[in-house]
Tab-separated table of C-alpha atoms in Angstrom:
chain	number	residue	atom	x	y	z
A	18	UNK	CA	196.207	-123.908	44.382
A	19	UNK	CA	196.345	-127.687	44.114
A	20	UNK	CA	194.993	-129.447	41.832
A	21	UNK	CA	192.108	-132.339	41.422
A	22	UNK	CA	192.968	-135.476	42.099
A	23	UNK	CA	191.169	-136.152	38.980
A	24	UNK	CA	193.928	-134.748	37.031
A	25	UNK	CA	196.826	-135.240	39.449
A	26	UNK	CA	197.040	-138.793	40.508
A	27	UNK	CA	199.632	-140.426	42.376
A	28	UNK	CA	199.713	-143.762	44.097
A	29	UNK	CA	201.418	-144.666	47.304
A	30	UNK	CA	204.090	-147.081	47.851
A	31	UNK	CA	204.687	-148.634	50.600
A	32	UNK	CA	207.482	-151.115	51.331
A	33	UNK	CA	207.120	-153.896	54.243
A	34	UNK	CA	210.114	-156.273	53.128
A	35	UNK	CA	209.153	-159.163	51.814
A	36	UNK	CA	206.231	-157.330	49.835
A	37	UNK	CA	205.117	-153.841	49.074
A	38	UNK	CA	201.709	-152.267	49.127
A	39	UNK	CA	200.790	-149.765	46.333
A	40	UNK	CA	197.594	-147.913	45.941
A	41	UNK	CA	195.194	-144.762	46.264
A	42	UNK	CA	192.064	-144.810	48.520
A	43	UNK	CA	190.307	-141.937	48.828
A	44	UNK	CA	186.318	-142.227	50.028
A	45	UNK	CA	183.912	-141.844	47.231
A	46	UNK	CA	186.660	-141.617	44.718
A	47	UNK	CA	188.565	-144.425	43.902
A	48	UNK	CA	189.788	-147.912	46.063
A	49	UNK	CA	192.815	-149.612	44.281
A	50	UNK	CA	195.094	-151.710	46.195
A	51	UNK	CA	197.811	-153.890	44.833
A	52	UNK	CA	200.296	-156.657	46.276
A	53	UNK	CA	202.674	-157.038	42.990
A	54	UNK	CA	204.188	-159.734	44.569
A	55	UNK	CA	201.613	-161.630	45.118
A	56	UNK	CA	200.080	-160.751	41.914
A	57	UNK	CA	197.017	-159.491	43.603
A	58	UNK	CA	195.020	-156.336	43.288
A	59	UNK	CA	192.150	-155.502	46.098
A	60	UNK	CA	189.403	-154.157	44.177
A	61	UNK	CA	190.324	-152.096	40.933
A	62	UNK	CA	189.177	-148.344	41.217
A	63	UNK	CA	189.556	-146.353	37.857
A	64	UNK	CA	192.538	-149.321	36.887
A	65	UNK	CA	195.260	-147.367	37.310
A	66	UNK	CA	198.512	-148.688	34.956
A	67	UNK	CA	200.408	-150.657	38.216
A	68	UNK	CA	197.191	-152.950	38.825
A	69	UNK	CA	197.271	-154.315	35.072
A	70	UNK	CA	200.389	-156.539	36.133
A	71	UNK	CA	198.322	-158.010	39.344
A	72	UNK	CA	196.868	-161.243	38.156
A	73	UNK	CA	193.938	-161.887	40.087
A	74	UNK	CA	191.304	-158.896	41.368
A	75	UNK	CA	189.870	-159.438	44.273
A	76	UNK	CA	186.193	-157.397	44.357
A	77	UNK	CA	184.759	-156.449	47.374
A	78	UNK	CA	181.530	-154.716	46.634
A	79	UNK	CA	179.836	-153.207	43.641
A	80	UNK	CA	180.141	-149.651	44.483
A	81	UNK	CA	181.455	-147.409	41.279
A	82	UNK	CA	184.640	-146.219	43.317
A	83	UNK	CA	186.025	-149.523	43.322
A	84	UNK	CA	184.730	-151.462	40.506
A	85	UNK	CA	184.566	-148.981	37.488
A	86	UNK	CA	187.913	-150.185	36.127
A	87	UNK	CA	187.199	-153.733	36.030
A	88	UNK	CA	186.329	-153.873	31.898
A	89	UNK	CA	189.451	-151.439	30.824
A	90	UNK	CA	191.691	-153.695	33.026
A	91	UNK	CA	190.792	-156.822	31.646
A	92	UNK	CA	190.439	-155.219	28.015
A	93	UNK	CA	194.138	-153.834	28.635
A	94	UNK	CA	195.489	-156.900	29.313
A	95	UNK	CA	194.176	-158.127	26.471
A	96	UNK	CA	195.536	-156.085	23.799
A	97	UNK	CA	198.748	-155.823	25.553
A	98	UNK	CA	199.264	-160.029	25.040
A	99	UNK	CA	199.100	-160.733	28.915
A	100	UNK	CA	196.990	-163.738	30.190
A	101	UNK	CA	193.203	-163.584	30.935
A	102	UNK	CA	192.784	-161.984	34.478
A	103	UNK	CA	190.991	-163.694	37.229
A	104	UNK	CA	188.151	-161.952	38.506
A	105	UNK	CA	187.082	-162.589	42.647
A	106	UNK	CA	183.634	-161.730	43.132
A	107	UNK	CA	180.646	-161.374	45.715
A	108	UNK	CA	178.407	-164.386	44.405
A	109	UNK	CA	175.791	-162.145	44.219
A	110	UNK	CA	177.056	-159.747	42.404
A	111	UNK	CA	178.385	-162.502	39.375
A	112	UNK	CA	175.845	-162.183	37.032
A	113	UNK	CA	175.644	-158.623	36.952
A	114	UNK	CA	179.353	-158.191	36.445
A	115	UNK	CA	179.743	-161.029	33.998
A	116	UNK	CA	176.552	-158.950	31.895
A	117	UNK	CA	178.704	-155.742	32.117
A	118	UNK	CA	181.343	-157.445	31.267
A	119	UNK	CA	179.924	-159.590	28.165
A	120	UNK	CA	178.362	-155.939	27.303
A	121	UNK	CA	181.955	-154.121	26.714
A	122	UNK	CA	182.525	-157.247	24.635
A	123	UNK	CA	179.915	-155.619	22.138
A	124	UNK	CA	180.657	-152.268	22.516
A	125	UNK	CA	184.472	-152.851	21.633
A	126	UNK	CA	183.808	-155.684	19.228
A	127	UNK	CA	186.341	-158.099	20.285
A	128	UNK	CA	186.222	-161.188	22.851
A	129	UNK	CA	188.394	-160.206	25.579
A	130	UNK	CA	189.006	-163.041	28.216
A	131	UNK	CA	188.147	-163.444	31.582
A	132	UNK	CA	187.564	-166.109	34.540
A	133	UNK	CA	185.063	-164.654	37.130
A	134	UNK	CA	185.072	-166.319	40.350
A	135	UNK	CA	181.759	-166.171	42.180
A	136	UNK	CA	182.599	-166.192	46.358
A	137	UNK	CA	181.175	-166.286	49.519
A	138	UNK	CA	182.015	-166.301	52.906
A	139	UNK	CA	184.518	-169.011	53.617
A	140	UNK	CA	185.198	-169.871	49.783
A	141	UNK	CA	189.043	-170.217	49.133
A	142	UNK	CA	189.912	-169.499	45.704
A	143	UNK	CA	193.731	-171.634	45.168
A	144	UNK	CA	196.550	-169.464	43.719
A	145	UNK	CA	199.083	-172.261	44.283
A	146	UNK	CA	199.597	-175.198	46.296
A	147	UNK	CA	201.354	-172.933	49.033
A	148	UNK	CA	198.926	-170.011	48.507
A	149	UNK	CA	194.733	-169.633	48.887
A	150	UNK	CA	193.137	-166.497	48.776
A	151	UNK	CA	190.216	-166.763	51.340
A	152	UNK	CA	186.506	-164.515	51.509
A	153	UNK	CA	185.033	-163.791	54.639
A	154	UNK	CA	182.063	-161.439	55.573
A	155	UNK	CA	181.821	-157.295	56.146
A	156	UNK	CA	179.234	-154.914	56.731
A	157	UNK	CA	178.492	-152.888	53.856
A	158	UNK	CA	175.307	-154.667	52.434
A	159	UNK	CA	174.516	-155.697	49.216
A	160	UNK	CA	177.215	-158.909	49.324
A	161	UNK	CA	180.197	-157.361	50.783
A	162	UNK	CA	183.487	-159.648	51.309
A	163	UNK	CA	186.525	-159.191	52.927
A	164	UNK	CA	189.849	-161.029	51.582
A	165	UNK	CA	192.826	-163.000	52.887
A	166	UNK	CA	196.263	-163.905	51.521
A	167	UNK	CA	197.171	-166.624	52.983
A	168	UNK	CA	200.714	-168.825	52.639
A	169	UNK	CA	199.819	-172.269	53.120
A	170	UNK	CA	203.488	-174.284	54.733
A	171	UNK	CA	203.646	-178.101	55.407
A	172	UNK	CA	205.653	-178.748	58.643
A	173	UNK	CA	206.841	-181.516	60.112
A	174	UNK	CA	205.301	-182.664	63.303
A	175	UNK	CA	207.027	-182.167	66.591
A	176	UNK	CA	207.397	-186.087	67.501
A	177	UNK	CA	209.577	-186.770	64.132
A	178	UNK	CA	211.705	-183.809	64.592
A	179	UNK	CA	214.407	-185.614	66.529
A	180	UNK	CA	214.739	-188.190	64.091
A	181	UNK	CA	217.528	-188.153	61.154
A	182	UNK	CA	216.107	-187.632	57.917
A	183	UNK	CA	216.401	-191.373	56.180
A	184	UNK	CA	213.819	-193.001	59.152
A	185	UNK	CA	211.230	-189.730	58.049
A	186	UNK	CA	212.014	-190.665	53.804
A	187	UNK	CA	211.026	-194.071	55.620
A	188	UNK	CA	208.116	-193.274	57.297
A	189	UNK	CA	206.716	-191.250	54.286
A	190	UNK	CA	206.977	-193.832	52.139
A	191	UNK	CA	204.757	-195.772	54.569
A	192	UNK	CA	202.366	-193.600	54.242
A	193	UNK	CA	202.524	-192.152	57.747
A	194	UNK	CA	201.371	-188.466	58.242
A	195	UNK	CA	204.499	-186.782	59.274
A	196	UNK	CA	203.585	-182.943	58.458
A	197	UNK	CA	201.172	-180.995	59.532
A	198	UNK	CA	199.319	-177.976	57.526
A	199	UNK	CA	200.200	-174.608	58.600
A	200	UNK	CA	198.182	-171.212	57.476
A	201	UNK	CA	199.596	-168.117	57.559
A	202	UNK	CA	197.274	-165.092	56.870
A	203	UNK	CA	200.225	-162.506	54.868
A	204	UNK	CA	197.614	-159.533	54.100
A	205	UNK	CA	193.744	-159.355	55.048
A	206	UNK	CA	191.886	-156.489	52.393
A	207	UNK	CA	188.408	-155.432	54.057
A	208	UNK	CA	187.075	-152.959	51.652
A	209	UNK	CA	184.389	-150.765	52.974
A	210	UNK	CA	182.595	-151.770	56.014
A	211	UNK	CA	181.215	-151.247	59.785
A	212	UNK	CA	182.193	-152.398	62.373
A	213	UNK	CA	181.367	-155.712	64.240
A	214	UNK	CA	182.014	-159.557	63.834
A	215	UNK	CA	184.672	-159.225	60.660
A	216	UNK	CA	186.876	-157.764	63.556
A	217	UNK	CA	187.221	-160.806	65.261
A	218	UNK	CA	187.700	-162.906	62.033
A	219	UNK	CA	190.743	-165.222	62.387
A	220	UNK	CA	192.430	-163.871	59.490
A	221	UNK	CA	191.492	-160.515	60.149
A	222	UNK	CA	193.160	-160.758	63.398
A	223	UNK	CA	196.109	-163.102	62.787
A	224	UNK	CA	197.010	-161.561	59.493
A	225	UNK	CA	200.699	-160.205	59.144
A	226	UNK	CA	198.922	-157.118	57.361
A	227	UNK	CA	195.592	-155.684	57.939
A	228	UNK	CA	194.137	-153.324	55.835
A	229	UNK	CA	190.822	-151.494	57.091
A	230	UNK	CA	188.997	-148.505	55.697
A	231	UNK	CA	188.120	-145.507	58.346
A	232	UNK	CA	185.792	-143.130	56.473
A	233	UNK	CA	184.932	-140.131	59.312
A	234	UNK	CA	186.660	-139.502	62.101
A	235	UNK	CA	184.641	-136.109	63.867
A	236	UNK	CA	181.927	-137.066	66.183
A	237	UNK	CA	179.629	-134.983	63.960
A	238	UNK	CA	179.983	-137.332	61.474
A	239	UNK	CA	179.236	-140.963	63.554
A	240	UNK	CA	175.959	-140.907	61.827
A	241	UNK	CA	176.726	-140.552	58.348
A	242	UNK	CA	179.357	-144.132	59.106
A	243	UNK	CA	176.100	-145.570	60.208
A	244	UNK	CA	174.252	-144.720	57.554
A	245	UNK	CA	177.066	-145.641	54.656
A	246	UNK	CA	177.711	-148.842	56.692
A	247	UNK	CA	181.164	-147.329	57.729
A	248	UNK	CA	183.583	-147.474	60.260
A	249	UNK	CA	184.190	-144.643	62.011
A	250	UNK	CA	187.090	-143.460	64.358
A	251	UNK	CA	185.223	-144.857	67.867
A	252	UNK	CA	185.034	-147.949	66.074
A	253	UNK	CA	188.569	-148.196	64.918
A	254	UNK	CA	189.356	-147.539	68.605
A	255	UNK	CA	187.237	-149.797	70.211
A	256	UNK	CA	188.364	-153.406	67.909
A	257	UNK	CA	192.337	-151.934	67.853
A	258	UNK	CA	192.994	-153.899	71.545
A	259	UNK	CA	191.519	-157.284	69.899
A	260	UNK	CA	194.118	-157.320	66.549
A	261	UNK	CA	197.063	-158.612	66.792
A	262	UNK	CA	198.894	-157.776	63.148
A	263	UNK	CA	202.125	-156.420	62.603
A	264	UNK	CA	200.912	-153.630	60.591
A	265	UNK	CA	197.373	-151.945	59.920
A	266	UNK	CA	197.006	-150.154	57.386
A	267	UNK	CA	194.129	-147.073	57.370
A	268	UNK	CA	192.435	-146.635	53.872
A	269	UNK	CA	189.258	-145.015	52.380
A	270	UNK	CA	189.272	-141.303	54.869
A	271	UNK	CA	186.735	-139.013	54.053
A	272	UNK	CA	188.044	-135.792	51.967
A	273	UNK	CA	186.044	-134.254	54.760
A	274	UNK	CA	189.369	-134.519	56.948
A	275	UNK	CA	192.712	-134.213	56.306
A	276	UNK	CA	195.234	-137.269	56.521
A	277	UNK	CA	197.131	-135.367	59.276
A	278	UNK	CA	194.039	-134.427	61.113
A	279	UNK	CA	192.583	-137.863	60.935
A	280	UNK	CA	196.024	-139.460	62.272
A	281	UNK	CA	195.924	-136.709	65.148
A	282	UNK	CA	193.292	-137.618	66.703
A	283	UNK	CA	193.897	-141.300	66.468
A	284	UNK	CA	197.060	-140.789	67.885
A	285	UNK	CA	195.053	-138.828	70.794
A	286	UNK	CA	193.094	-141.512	71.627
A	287	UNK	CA	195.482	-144.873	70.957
A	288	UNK	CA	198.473	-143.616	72.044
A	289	UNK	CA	201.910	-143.706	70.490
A	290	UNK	CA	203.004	-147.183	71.155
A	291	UNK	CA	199.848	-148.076	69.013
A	292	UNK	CA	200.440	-145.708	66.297
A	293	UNK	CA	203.993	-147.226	66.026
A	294	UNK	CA	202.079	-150.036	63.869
A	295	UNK	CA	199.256	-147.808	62.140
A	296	UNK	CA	199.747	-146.475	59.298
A	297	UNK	CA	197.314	-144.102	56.820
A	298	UNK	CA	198.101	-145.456	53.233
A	299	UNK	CA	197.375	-142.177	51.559
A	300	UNK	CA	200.688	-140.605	54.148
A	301	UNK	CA	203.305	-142.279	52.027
A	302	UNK	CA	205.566	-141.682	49.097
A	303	UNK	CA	203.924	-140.738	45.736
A	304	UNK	CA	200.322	-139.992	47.773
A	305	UNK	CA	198.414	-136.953	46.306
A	306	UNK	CA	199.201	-134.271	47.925
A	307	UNK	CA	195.530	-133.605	48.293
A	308	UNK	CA	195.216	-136.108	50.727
A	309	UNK	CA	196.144	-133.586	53.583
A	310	UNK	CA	194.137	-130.802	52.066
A	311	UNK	CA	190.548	-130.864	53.892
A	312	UNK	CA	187.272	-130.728	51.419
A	313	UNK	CA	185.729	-126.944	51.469
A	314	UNK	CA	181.878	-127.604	50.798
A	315	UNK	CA	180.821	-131.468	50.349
A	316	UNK	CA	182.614	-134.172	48.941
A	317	UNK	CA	181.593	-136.007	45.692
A	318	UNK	CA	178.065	-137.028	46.220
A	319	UNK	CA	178.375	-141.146	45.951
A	320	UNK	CA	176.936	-143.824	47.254
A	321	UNK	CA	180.178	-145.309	48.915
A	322	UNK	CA	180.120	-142.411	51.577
């Protein structure tokens, strides 16, 4: 017999080059989602041990399964001598966190350190001069964002490219615009939501990475993705022709189907050429096993299904 994820957890890795993806995303569980790289962490779950290295959080919603950890994260940081993390949050969702937040600081007796971010969509929060992180709408109520990581290049402008480069040290130091800015949209982070205009977000389409939830997949279950604000699999299917990323990652299935089930039937109704870039995050190494084990009875009653 296998056991609970609650007392078996593993995390899945998943390497694409120039960065890796690591997390667990299980519906009505737990949403953790980590570029170490980048030193970013979508959402926090439970705060697993691999997301206290990830500098900034970005939050998507205020649903327990992937905000619960916030506090123990930033406390753990704390005692272990690492900086203050930065917090991204839905706007309207600040004060409440930053009161949860300023009432752990009572309960533990000790002033841990934090920078909350309130966001909304179209804020850009600036990592670095070459990198933004950038908050767009979804469709799960209540103040639900979306995030992009996005590289930010200068590039010289076609016209001057001939030229050899004292005349462009020249030109610069005229004060001529010789470079032009140039976004690139590395990883886009969803968290939960239906489906509809976030779909044909620039980011969201452009991104190298995408990385979309798909809670229910039967046909039984199109009304419970309506209900939860969801996307289900006929939605997945009907925005796959308009994105144009690399690599889409599926998180956040139901425990009411199995990984293998749910990537069946996709692959029924996309076809394998399209599968070639889909991938289910809870399929690869270190995922619980449990992920391909189907629920017998009803999953964890929570809000985020």
């Amino acid at each position: 017999m296998l056991e609970s994820s609650f007392l078996v957890q593993r995390f899945a890795k998943l390497n694409l080059g120039s960065f890796h993806i690591i997390g667990y995303s299980v519906a009505g569980e737990e949403t953790v989602v980590q570029v170490p790289e980048l030193g970013v962490c979508f959402d926090i779950g439970r705060a697993p041990h691999f997301a206290l290295t990830s500098n900034i959080i970005c939050i998507s919603h205020g649903h327990m399964d992937h905000l619960a950890g916030l506090a123990y994260y930033l406390s753990q940081r704390h005692f272990q001598g690492m900086k203050p993390g930065t917090v991204l949050v839905p706007e309207e969702l600040a004060r409440p966190v930053d009161q949860m937040l300023r009432c752990w600081r009572d309960v533990e007796r000790q002033a841990t350190p934090y920078t909350l971010v309130p966001m909304s969509a179209g804020s850009v929060h600036q990592v670095r001069k070459d990198f933004i992180i950038r908050a767009f709408e979804t469709h799960h109520g209540g103040g639900s964002l979306g995030y992009a990581l996005v590289s930010v290049r200068e590039k010289l402008k076609a016209e001057y490219l001939p030229l050899p480069g004292p005349e462009i040290a020249a030109l610069r130091r005229k004060g001529v615009e010789i470079q032009y800015r140039l976004e690139v949209p590395l990883v886009a982070y969803l968290g939960d939501t239906a489906s509809g205009a976030v779909f044909r977000q620039p980011d969201v389409v452009q991104a190298e990475v995408l990385l979309t939830e798909c809670t229910f997949f039967d046909a039984s279950h199109k009304s419970r993705a309506k209900v939860g604000k969801h996307l289900h699999l006929d939605g997945l299917v009907e925005v796959l022709p308009g994105l144009k990323n690399q690599r889409i990652i599926i998180l956040h299935v139901s425990r009411r189907i199995s990984i293998r089930r749910a990537r069946n039937m996709l692959r029924k109704r996309v076809g394998d050429e399209q599968m070639q870039r889909i991938h289910f995050l809870m399929d690869f190494e270190g995922a619980s096993d449990a992920g391909d084990v189907e629920q017998e009875g009803p999953p964890p009653a929570d809000q985020a299904e």
